[in-house]
Amino acid sequence: FMPREQVVCSEVLPQLFVLLAGEVLELLRLPSSPRADEIRSLVEVRSAAQGALAAWASLMGDSVAWHQATWAPLERVGRQLTAAGAGGLSEDLLREAEVILW
């Protein structure tokens, strides 16, 4: 067991969090043409993920890694949506935006 202060100061922790956040976003993405059972399952998984992310939030606080993992994907999708315009929105881009906004 390590004291919280020592865990927060770890150099590896922010890197792990950024990798975890990227994987979580990928796993929580809606499938193409989801069935009702897939949506129900995804809601349950997202609920579990929310608890896990809240635990990480208490460790990461306002760190650069927290910003990178939470705001950077939103900013990236915002740029992509702006560049695509109304006519060029792909399903993948819309699914990515949906999970990030979740």
Coordinates of C-alpha atoms in Angstrom, one line a residue:
F1 CA 0.0 0.0 0.0
M2 CA 1.3 3.5 -0.9
P3 CA 0.1 6.8 0.5
R4 CA -2.1 8.7 -1.9
E5 CA 0.4 11.6 -2.1
Q6 CA 3.1 9.1 -3.3
V7 CA 0.7 7.6 -5.9
V8 CA -0.2 11.0 -7.3
C9 CA 3.4 11.9 -7.7
S10 CA 4.2 8.8 -9.7
E11 CA 5.6 9.6 -13.2
V12 CA 3.9 6.5 -14.7
L13 CA 0.4 7.1 -13.4
P14 CA -0.5 9.9 -15.8
Q15 CA 0.8 7.8 -18.8
L16 CA -1.3 4.9 -17.6
F17 CA -4.4 7.1 -17.3
V18 CA -4.0 8.5 -20.8
L19 CA -3.8 5.0 -22.2
L20 CA -6.7 3.8 -20.1
A21 CA -8.9 6.7 -21.1
G22 CA -8.2 6.1 -24.8
E23 CA -9.1 2.4 -24.5
V24 CA -12.2 3.2 -22.5
L25 CA -13.5 5.6 -25.1
E26 CA -13.0 3.0 -27.8
L27 CA -14.8 0.3 -25.8
L28 CA -17.7 2.5 -24.9
R29 CA -18.4 3.5 -28.5
L30 CA -21.8 2.5 -29.9
P31 CA -21.7 -0.2 -32.5
S32 CA -22.9 0.5 -36.0
S33 CA -26.7 0.0 -36.2
P34 CA -27.0 -1.2 -32.5
R35 CA -29.7 -3.6 -31.4
A36 CA -31.7 -2.9 -28.3
D37 CA -29.8 -5.5 -26.3
E38 CA -26.5 -3.9 -27.4
I39 CA -27.6 -0.5 -26.2
R40 CA -28.8 -1.9 -22.8
S41 CA -25.4 -3.7 -22.4
L42 CA -23.6 -0.5 -23.3
V43 CA -25.5 1.5 -20.8
E44 CA -24.5 -1.0 -18.1
V45 CA -20.9 -0.9 -19.1
R46 CA -20.9 2.9 -19.2
S47 CA -22.3 3.0 -15.7
A48 CA -19.4 0.8 -14.5
A49 CA -16.9 2.9 -16.4
Q50 CA -18.2 6.1 -14.8
G51 CA -17.3 4.7 -11.4
A52 CA -13.9 3.7 -12.5
L53 CA -13.2 7.1 -14.1
A54 CA -14.4 8.9 -10.9
A55 CA -11.8 7.0 -9.0
W56 CA -9.1 8.0 -11.4
A57 CA -10.4 11.6 -11.3
S58 CA -9.7 11.7 -7.6
L59 CA -6.1 10.7 -8.2
M60 CA -5.5 12.8 -11.3
G61 CA -7.2 16.1 -10.3
D62 CA -6.3 19.0 -12.5
S63 CA -3.1 17.3 -13.9
V64 CA -1.9 17.6 -17.5
A65 CA -2.7 13.9 -18.0
W66 CA -6.4 14.5 -16.9
H67 CA -6.7 17.4 -19.4
Q68 CA -5.1 15.3 -22.1
A69 CA -7.4 12.4 -21.5
T70 CA -10.6 14.3 -21.1
W71 CA -10.4 17.6 -23.1
A72 CA -8.0 16.6 -25.9
P73 CA -10.5 14.1 -27.4
L74 CA -13.3 16.6 -27.3
E75 CA -11.2 19.3 -28.9
R76 CA -10.0 16.9 -31.6
V77 CA -13.6 15.8 -32.4
G78 CA -14.7 19.4 -32.4
R79 CA -12.0 20.2 -35.0
Q80 CA -13.0 17.2 -37.1
L81 CA -16.7 18.1 -37.0
T82 CA -16.0 21.7 -38.0
A83 CA -13.7 20.6 -40.9
A84 CA -16.2 18.0 -42.1
G85 CA -19.2 20.4 -42.3
A86 CA -22.8 19.2 -42.3
G87 CA -22.5 17.1 -45.5
G88 CA -19.3 15.2 -44.7
L89 CA -20.1 13.6 -41.3
S90 CA -19.1 10.0 -41.3
E91 CA -20.8 7.4 -39.0
D92 CA -17.4 6.8 -37.3
L93 CA -17.0 10.5 -36.5
L94 CA -20.5 10.7 -35.2
R95 CA -20.0 7.6 -33.0
E96 CA -16.7 9.0 -31.7
A97 CA -18.4 12.4 -30.9
E98 CA -21.2 10.6 -29.1
V99 CA -18.9 8.6 -26.8
I100 CA -16.8 11.6 -26.0
L101 CA -19.8 13.7 -25.1
W102 CA -21.1 10.9 -22.9

